[in-house]
CSV table of C-alpha atoms in Angstrom, one decimal:
chain,number,residue,atom,x,y,z
A,3,MET,CA,-0.7,-0.1,0.0
A,4,SER,CA,0.7,3.5,-0.7
A,5,ASN,CA,3.0,5.0,2.5
A,6,SER,CA,1.8,8.6,1.1
A,7,ILE,CA,-1.5,9.3,1.1
A,8,THR,CA,-2.6,13.2,0.9
A,9,ILE,CA,-5.7,15.3,1.3
A,10,ILE,CA,-6.5,18.5,0.5
A,11,GLY,CA,-8.8,20.8,2.6
A,12,ALA,CA,-9.2,20.4,5.8
A,13,GLY,CA,-13.1,20.9,5.5
A,14,LEU,CA,-16.0,18.2,7.2
A,15,GLY,CA,-14.6,15.5,4.4
A,16,GLY,CA,-11.3,15.6,4.3
A,17,LEU,CA,-11.2,16.2,8.4
A,18,THR,CA,-13.2,12.4,8.6
A,19,LEU,CA,-11.4,11.0,5.3
A,20,ALA,CA,-8.2,11.7,7.9
A,21,ARG,CA,-9.4,10.1,11.1
A,22,VAL,CA,-11.1,6.9,9.8
A,23,LEU,CA,-7.3,6.5,8.0
A,24,HIS,CA,-6.4,6.5,11.4
A,25,VAL,CA,-8.7,4.5,13.4
A,26,HIS,CA,-7.6,2.1,11.0
A,27,GLY,CA,-3.8,2.6,11.5
A,28,ILE,CA,-3.2,4.5,8.1
A,29,PRO,CA,-1.4,7.6,8.2
A,30,SER,CA,-2.4,11.0,6.2
A,31,LYS,CA,-1.7,14.0,5.7
A,32,ILE,CA,-3.9,17.3,5.2
A,33,TYR,CA,-2.7,20.9,3.0
A,34,GLU,CA,-5.1,23.2,4.1
A,35,ALA,CA,-4.8,26.5,2.3
A,36,GLU,CA,-6.4,29.0,5.7
A,37,LEU,CA,-3.7,29.4,8.7
A,38,SER,CA,-4.9,28.3,10.8
A,39,ALA,CA,-8.4,26.8,12.5
A,40,GLU,CA,-9.5,29.6,13.4
A,41,ALA,CA,-8.9,32.2,10.2
A,42,ARG,CA,-12.3,32.2,10.1
A,43,THR,CA,-16.2,31.5,11.3
A,44,GLN,CA,-17.0,28.0,9.6
A,45,GLY,CA,-20.7,28.7,8.9
A,46,GLY,CA,-23.6,28.3,10.9
A,47,GLN,CA,-25.7,25.3,12.3
A,48,LEU,CA,-26.0,22.1,10.1
A,49,ASP,CA,-28.8,19.5,10.6
A,50,ILE,CA,-26.5,15.8,11.8
A,51,HIS,CA,-28.4,12.8,9.3
A,52,GLU,CA,-28.4,9.1,11.3
A,53,HIS,CA,-28.0,7.5,8.1
A,54,ASN,CA,-24.8,9.9,6.2
A,55,GLY,CA,-23.0,12.2,9.0
A,56,GLN,CA,-24.0,10.2,11.9
A,57,ALA,CA,-22.7,7.1,10.4
A,58,ALA,CA,-19.7,9.1,9.5
A,59,LEU,CA,-19.1,10.4,12.6
A,60,ASP,CA,-19.0,6.7,13.8
A,61,ALA,CA,-17.2,5.3,11.8
A,62,ALA,CA,-14.4,7.7,13.0
A,63,GLY,CA,-15.4,6.7,16.2
A,64,LEU,CA,-16.3,10.0,17.5
A,65,THR,CA,-20.1,9.5,18.6
A,66,ASP,CA,-19.1,10.6,22.1
A,67,GLU,CA,-17.9,14.4,21.3
A,68,PHE,CA,-20.8,14.8,18.5
A,69,ARG,CA,-23.2,14.5,20.7
A,70,ALA,CA,-21.2,16.5,23.4
A,71,ILE,CA,-22.4,19.8,21.2
A,72,ILE,CA,-25.3,19.8,20.1
A,73,HIS,CA,-27.2,22.0,19.9
A,74,ALA,CA,-30.4,20.8,22.5
A,75,GLY,CA,-33.9,22.6,20.9
A,76,GLY,CA,-32.3,23.5,17.8
A,77,ALA,CA,-33.9,20.8,15.3
A,78,ALA,CA,-37.5,22.7,16.3
A,79,SER,CA,-39.0,23.7,13.1
A,80,ARG,CA,-41.6,26.0,11.8
A,81,VAL,CA,-43.1,28.3,8.2
A,82,LEU,CA,-44.4,31.5,8.5
A,83,ASP,CA,-46.1,33.0,5.7
A,84,GLN,CA,-45.2,36.9,4.6
A,85,HIS,CA,-47.2,38.1,6.9
A,86,ALA,CA,-45.4,36.3,10.0
A,87,ALA,CA,-48.9,34.1,10.5
A,88,VAL,CA,-47.6,31.0,12.1
A,89,LEU,CA,-48.0,28.0,9.0
A,90,LEU,CA,-46.2,25.0,10.7
A,91,ASP,CA,-44.6,25.2,13.9
A,92,GLU,CA,-42.6,21.7,14.8
A,93,PRO,CA,-40.8,21.5,17.6
A,94,ASP,CA,-37.4,19.3,18.4
A,95,ASP,CA,-38.6,16.0,19.4
A,96,GLY,CA,-35.9,14.9,21.1
A,97,THR,CA,-35.2,11.8,18.9
A,98,GLY,CA,-31.3,12.9,17.7
A,99,ALA,CA,-32.1,12.3,14.1
A,100,ARG,CA,-31.0,15.1,13.2
A,101,PRO,CA,-29.5,17.3,15.8
A,102,GLU,CA,-28.3,20.2,15.4
A,103,VAL,CA,-24.3,21.2,15.3
A,104,LEU,CA,-22.4,24.3,15.2
A,105,ARG,CA,-20.0,23.7,11.8
A,106,GLY,CA,-16.8,24.4,13.7
A,107,ASP,CA,-17.6,23.1,16.8
A,108,LEU,CA,-17.9,19.6,14.5
A,109,ARG,CA,-14.6,20.7,12.4
A,110,ARG,CA,-13.1,21.4,16.0
A,111,ILE,CA,-13.7,17.6,17.6
A,112,LEU,CA,-12.7,16.1,13.8
A,113,ILE,CA,-9.2,18.2,13.9
A,114,ASP,CA,-8.1,17.3,17.7
A,115,SER,CA,-9.4,14.2,17.3
A,116,LEU,CA,-6.0,13.5,14.6
A,117,PRO,CA,-2.4,13.9,15.6
A,118,ASP,CA,-1.1,17.6,15.7
A,119,TYR,CA,1.7,16.7,12.1
A,120,THR,CA,-1.4,15.4,10.0
A,121,ILE,CA,-2.2,18.9,9.3
A,122,GLU,CA,-0.1,22.0,7.5
A,123,TRP,CA,-1.9,24.7,7.3
A,124,GLY,CA,-1.0,27.6,5.9
A,125,ARG,CA,-0.8,25.6,2.3
A,126,LYS,CA,-2.8,26.6,-0.6
A,127,VAL,CA,-2.1,24.7,-4.5
A,128,ASP,CA,-1.5,26.3,-6.6
A,129,THR,CA,-0.9,23.5,-9.6
A,130,VAL,CA,-1.0,20.0,-9.4
A,131,ARG,CA,0.4,17.4,-12.5
A,132,SER,CA,0.8,14.7,-13.2
A,133,LEU,CA,3.7,12.5,-13.0
A,134,GLY,CA,3.4,9.1,-14.3
A,135,ASP,CA,3.3,6.2,-12.3
A,136,ASP,CA,0.4,7.1,-10.5
A,137,ARG,CA,2.2,10.4,-9.3
A,138,HIS,CA,1.1,13.9,-8.6
A,139,GLU,CA,2.9,16.9,-7.9
A,140,LEU,CA,1.6,20.2,-5.8
A,141,THR,CA,3.4,23.0,-6.0
A,142,PHE,CA,2.2,25.8,-3.9
A,143,VAL,CA,1.7,29.3,-3.6
A,144,ASP,CA,4.9,30.2,-2.0
A,145,GLY,CA,6.6,27.8,-4.4
A,146,SER,CA,7.3,24.6,-2.3
A,147,THR,CA,6.3,21.9,-4.0
A,148,VAL,CA,5.4,17.4,-2.5
A,149,THR,CA,5.1,14.3,-4.7
A,150,THR,CA,2.0,12.1,-4.2
A,151,ASP,CA,1.3,8.7,-4.7
A,152,PHE,CA,-2.4,9.3,-3.5
A,153,LEU,CA,-4.4,12.4,-4.2
A,154,VAL,CA,-7.5,13.4,-3.1
A,155,GLY,CA,-9.5,16.2,-3.2
A,156,ALA,CA,-11.3,17.4,-0.9
A,157,ASP,CA,-10.8,21.2,-2.2
A,158,GLY,CA,-14.7,22.2,-2.1
A,159,ALA,CA,-16.7,23.9,-4.7
A,160,TRP,CA,-13.3,25.6,-7.1
A,161,SER,CA,-11.1,22.0,-6.3
A,162,LYS,CA,-7.3,22.4,-7.5
A,163,ILE,CA,-7.4,18.4,-8.1
A,164,ARG,CA,-11.1,18.0,-9.5
A,165,PRO,CA,-9.3,19.1,-13.2
A,166,LEU,CA,-7.1,15.8,-13.3
A,167,LEU,CA,-10.9,14.0,-13.2
A,168,SER,CA,-12.9,16.2,-15.7
A,169,ASP,CA,-13.1,18.8,-16.8
A,170,ALA,CA,-16.8,20.0,-15.4
A,171,LYS,CA,-16.9,22.9,-14.0
A,172,PRO,CA,-19.5,24.9,-11.5
A,173,GLU,CA,-22.6,26.6,-12.7
A,174,TYR,CA,-24.6,29.7,-10.9
A,175,VAL,CA,-27.9,28.2,-10.5
A,176,GLY,CA,-30.2,31.4,-10.1
A,177,THR,CA,-30.2,31.8,-6.7
A,178,THR,CA,-28.1,34.0,-3.8
A,179,PHE,CA,-27.9,33.3,0.5
A,180,VAL,CA,-27.2,36.8,1.5
A,181,GLU,CA,-25.9,36.0,4.9
A,182,THR,CA,-26.1,37.8,8.7
A,183,TYR,CA,-25.9,38.0,12.3
A,184,LEU,CA,-28.4,39.2,15.1
A,185,TYR,CA,-26.8,38.9,18.4
A,186,ASP,CA,-27.7,39.4,22.1
A,187,VAL,CA,-31.9,38.5,20.3
A,188,ASP,CA,-33.9,38.0,23.0
A,189,GLU,CA,-32.6,41.2,24.7
A,190,LYS,CA,-32.1,43.1,21.4
A,191,HIS,CA,-34.2,41.7,18.9
A,192,SER,CA,-37.2,40.9,20.4
A,193,ALA,CA,-40.4,40.0,17.9
A,194,ALA,CA,-37.5,38.9,15.8
A,195,ALA,CA,-36.4,36.1,18.1
A,196,GLU,CA,-39.6,35.1,19.0
A,197,ALA,CA,-40.2,34.8,15.2
A,198,VAL,CA,-37.8,32.5,14.9
A,199,GLY,CA,-38.2,30.2,18.0
A,200,ASP,CA,-36.1,27.6,19.5
A,201,GLY,CA,-34.8,26.2,15.5
A,202,ALA,CA,-34.8,27.0,11.7
A,203,MET,CA,-37.1,29.7,10.7
A,204,TYR,CA,-38.8,29.2,6.8
A,205,ALA,CA,-40.7,32.2,5.5
A,206,PRO,CA,-40.8,31.1,2.0
A,207,ALA,CA,-42.8,32.9,-0.9
A,208,PRO,CA,-41.9,32.3,-5.2
A,209,GLY,CA,-38.5,33.5,-5.5
A,210,LYS,CA,-38.2,35.0,-2.0
A,211,ALA,CA,-37.2,33.7,1.1
A,212,ILE,CA,-36.0,35.0,4.6
A,213,ALA,CA,-35.1,32.6,6.7
A,214,ALA,CA,-33.6,31.7,10.5
A,215,HIS,CA,-31.8,29.9,12.3
A,216,ARG,CA,-31.5,30.0,16.1
A,217,GLU,CA,-28.0,28.7,17.4
A,218,ALA,CA,-26.7,28.9,21.4
A,219,GLY,CA,-25.3,31.6,22.2
A,220,ASP,CA,-28.3,33.7,22.0
A,221,ILE,CA,-27.3,33.9,18.7
A,222,VAL,CA,-29.4,34.4,15.3
A,223,HIS,CA,-28.2,33.2,11.5
A,224,THR,CA,-30.4,35.2,8.6
A,225,TYR,CA,-30.1,33.9,5.0
A,226,VAL,CA,-32.6,36.0,2.7
A,227,GLN,CA,-32.5,33.4,-0.4
A,228,LEU,CA,-33.6,35.2,-3.5
A,229,ASN,CA,-34.2,33.9,-7.2
A,230,ARG,CA,-31.7,36.5,-9.3
A,231,PRO,CA,-29.5,36.5,-12.0
A,232,ALA,CA,-26.0,37.4,-11.5
A,233,GLU,CA,-26.0,40.4,-12.9
A,234,TRP,CA,-28.4,41.4,-10.6
A,235,PHE,CA,-26.4,41.2,-7.8
A,236,ALA,CA,-23.5,42.3,-9.3
A,237,GLY,CA,-25.0,45.8,-9.3
A,238,VAL,CA,-25.4,45.9,-5.1
A,239,ASP,CA,-22.5,47.7,-4.0
A,240,PHE,CA,-22.0,44.9,-0.9
A,241,THR,CA,-18.8,47.4,0.0
A,242,ASP,CA,-21.3,49.0,1.4
A,243,ALA,CA,-22.9,47.4,4.2
A,244,ALA,CA,-26.0,50.3,5.0
A,245,ALA,CA,-26.5,50.3,1.1
A,246,ALA,CA,-26.5,46.7,1.0
A,247,THR,CA,-28.9,45.5,3.5
A,248,ALA,CA,-31.0,48.8,2.4
A,249,ARG,CA,-31.4,47.3,-1.4
A,250,VAL,CA,-32.0,43.5,-0.3
A,251,ALA,CA,-34.5,44.9,2.6
A,252,ALA,CA,-36.0,46.8,0.1
A,253,GLU,CA,-37.1,43.0,-2.0
A,254,PHE,CA,-38.7,41.9,1.1
A,255,ASP,CA,-40.9,45.7,1.3
A,256,GLY,CA,-44.8,45.1,2.3
A,257,TRP,CA,-43.2,41.3,4.6
A,258,ALA,CA,-44.1,41.4,9.0
A,259,PRO,CA,-41.5,44.0,10.1
A,260,GLU,CA,-40.5,41.1,12.8
A,261,LEU,CA,-39.2,39.5,9.2
A,262,THR,CA,-37.2,41.7,7.6
A,263,ALA,CA,-35.9,42.5,10.8
A,264,LEU,CA,-33.9,40.1,10.1
A,265,ILE,CA,-32.4,42.2,7.5
A,266,THR,CA,-32.6,45.6,8.3
A,267,ASP,CA,-31.6,45.1,11.9
A,268,GLY,CA,-28.5,42.9,11.5
A,269,GLU,CA,-25.3,42.9,12.8
A,270,THR,CA,-22.4,41.7,10.8
A,271,ALA,CA,-22.3,43.6,6.9
A,272,PRO,CA,-24.2,41.1,4.8
A,273,ILE,CA,-22.2,38.0,2.3
A,274,PRO,CA,-24.0,37.1,-1.0
A,275,ARG,CA,-23.8,33.3,-1.5
A,276,ALA,CA,-23.8,32.5,-4.8
A,277,ILE,CA,-25.2,28.9,-5.1
A,278,HIS,CA,-23.2,27.4,-8.0
A,279,ALA,CA,-23.6,23.4,-8.9
A,280,LEU,CA,-22.2,20.7,-10.5
A,281,PRO,CA,-24.1,18.3,-13.5
A,282,ASP,CA,-26.7,15.8,-11.4
A,283,GLU,CA,-24.9,12.6,-12.5
A,284,HIS,CA,-21.2,14.2,-12.2
A,285,ARG,CA,-18.6,11.2,-12.4
A,286,TRP,CA,-15.7,10.1,-14.9
A,287,ASP,CA,-13.8,8.1,-15.9
A,288,ARG,CA,-10.9,5.9,-13.2
A,289,VAL,CA,-7.2,8.0,-13.0
A,290,PRO,CA,-5.6,6.1,-11.0
A,291,GLY,CA,-4.0,7.7,-8.0
A,292,VAL,CA,-6.8,10.1,-7.8
A,293,THR,CA,-10.3,10.6,-6.1
A,294,LEU,CA,-11.9,14.1,-5.3
A,295,LEU,CA,-14.9,14.0,-2.2
A,296,GLY,CA,-17.0,15.9,-1.2
A,297,ASP,CA,-18.3,19.5,-3.0
A,298,ALA,CA,-15.4,18.9,-5.0
A,299,ALA,CA,-16.5,15.5,-6.4
A,300,HIS,CA,-20.3,16.9,-6.1
A,301,LEU,CA,-21.7,20.2,-5.8
A,302,MET,CA,-25.4,20.6,-5.2
A,303,ALA,CA,-27.7,23.3,-3.9
A,304,PRO,CA,-28.4,23.4,-0.6
A,305,SER,CA,-30.4,20.7,1.0
A,306,GLY,CA,-29.8,19.9,4.5
A,307,GLU,CA,-26.8,16.9,2.9
A,308,GLY,CA,-24.0,19.1,1.9
A,309,ALA,CA,-22.1,18.3,5.4
A,310,ASN,CA,-22.8,14.8,5.3
A,311,LEU,CA,-22.5,13.9,2.1
A,312,ALA,CA,-18.9,15.2,2.5
A,313,MET,CA,-18.2,13.1,5.9
A,314,PHE,CA,-19.9,9.9,4.5
A,315,ASP,CA,-17.3,10.5,1.2
A,316,GLY,CA,-14.8,10.3,3.7
A,317,ALA,CA,-15.4,7.5,6.2
A,318,GLU,CA,-16.7,5.2,2.9
A,319,LEU,CA,-13.5,6.0,1.3
A,320,GLY,CA,-11.6,5.5,4.4
A,321,LYS,CA,-13.3,1.8,5.3
A,322,ALA,CA,-12.6,1.0,1.2
A,323,ILE,CA,-8.7,1.6,1.3
A,324,ALA,CA,-8.6,0.2,5.1
A,325,ALA,CA,-10.5,-2.7,3.1
A,326,HIS,CA,-8.2,-3.4,0.5
A,327,PRO,CA,-4.6,-1.9,1.9
A,328,ASP,CA,-2.7,-4.5,-0.8
A,329,ASP,CA,-5.6,-3.0,-3.7
A,330,ILE,CA,-5.9,0.6,-4.0
A,331,GLU,CA,-7.3,1.3,-7.9
A,332,GLY,CA,-9.5,-1.6,-6.1
A,333,ALA,CA,-10.4,0.4,-3.0
A,334,LEU,CA,-11.1,3.7,-5.2
A,335,ALA,CA,-13.4,1.8,-7.5
A,336,GLU,CA,-15.1,1.1,-5.5
A,337,TYR,CA,-15.6,4.3,-3.2
A,338,GLU,CA,-16.6,6.0,-7.0
A,339,GLU,CA,-18.6,3.5,-8.1
A,340,ALA,CA,-20.9,4.0,-5.0
A,341,MET,CA,-21.2,7.7,-4.4
A,342,PHE,CA,-21.7,8.3,-8.0
A,343,VAL,CA,-25.1,6.7,-7.4
A,344,ARG,CA,-26.0,8.5,-4.5
A,345,SER,CA,-24.4,11.5,-5.0
A,346,ALA,CA,-26.7,11.6,-8.3
A,347,SER,CA,-29.5,10.8,-5.9
A,348,GLU,CA,-29.5,13.6,-4.0
A,349,ALA,CA,-28.1,16.5,-6.6
A,350,ALA,CA,-31.1,15.2,-8.2
A,351,ASP,CA,-33.5,16.5,-4.7
A,352,SER,CA,-31.9,19.3,-4.2
A,353,HIS,CA,-33.6,20.8,-6.9
A,354,VAL,CA,-37.2,19.7,-5.6
A,355,ILE,CA,-35.7,21.3,-2.6
A,356,LEU,CA,-34.9,24.4,-4.0
A,357,ASP,CA,-38.5,24.6,-5.6
A,358,LEU,CA,-40.6,24.3,-2.5
A,359,CYS,CA,-38.6,27.2,-0.5
A,360,LEU,CA,-38.9,29.7,-4.0
A,361,GLY,CA,-41.1,28.2,-6.6
A,362,GLU,CA,-44.3,29.4,-7.2
A,363,GLY,CA,-46.5,27.0,-4.5
A,364,ALA,CA,-44.4,28.4,-2.1
A,365,PRO,CA,-44.8,28.5,1.4
A,366,TYR,CA,-47.9,25.8,1.3
A,367,SER,CA,-45.1,23.6,-1.0
A,368,MET,CA,-43.0,23.9,2.5
A,369,VAL,CA,-45.6,22.9,5.3
A,370,ASP,CA,-46.4,20.1,2.4
A,371,PHE,CA,-42.7,18.4,2.9
A,372,PHE,CA,-42.9,19.0,6.8
A,373,THR,CA,-45.9,17.1,7.3
A,374,GLY,CA,-45.4,14.4,4.3
A,375,ALA,CA,-47.7,15.4,2.2
A,376,ALA,CA,-45.5,16.6,-0.3
A,377,SER,CA,-41.6,14.1,-0.8
A,378,ILE,CA,-38.4,15.0,-2.8
A,379,SER,CA,-38.2,11.2,-3.9
A,380,GLY,CA,-40.4,9.3,-6.0
């Protein structure tokens, strides 16, 4: 077996792969562009599902650590109309099937579970090339190079490793999320906090939505969702926080003030997150010595599955390598074939979920989804 397993990207998928390999006594090295684990905020809350995300953490031997970071009550969900009338209110049932955790906390327990030497921070890949004989050479932006016998691209939407396998590039799906935060919400923003409730709140309408999530520490994380062309967002000056906030809020003129306050009272500058996706059935022919996982392999519109799929990819790849230590290519073929099938199914579902949120049937289509009157797959 190769003694040179190189993982590009210290996101949840790459970290899970490294941890599962470590559990099986197989060393690996992660190269991460960020300067440290604390270099940036890691995003909001994630619901971690039993069949993929929790299964991956079990394979990583981190179930107890995961349970310790669950946000109790965070799995509550509610759907409101634009006038803040409650159409559906589902409390956290306490079953733990879809518990909520902060992405940063989840990343931390994965990092802490690895030997200190596993991750090299501040190592941003510039170029990668094949050397033949299944080997590849990475050149970093500082000019240094590394050669590897086995390369895994866990480097997200704009993967530097993907071109070794595929010509596919992410394309804008026509939707952008705009993020902002409120702090000390029960004291300073009580009306908005009451509208959000204890967990996730969705106020969708055709082509637009205000969604928010209560996070630990009396924080509300807002995601404004707009179906607009990329040119529309290019015309908004997001370097001017006040002007950008006013422009986005204007799209919700006439909505309930406790909902629009989630935009206008935002205590952080609004950040646009254009949603991109790879083709639904993105796959590639087997290329010796290299593979992909997570968004690098199957970027799709948000559906609640992205982090779960990335971790499951990492765990499944790690288990395949451990099961076939003398046949890495066989392990990769086994992993990729299963990954292609599950990711194609989830990508198709992601379109349905986006339509439930922002299509002509919103907000009632979302109510039907939560109550089981509508399903995402046949």
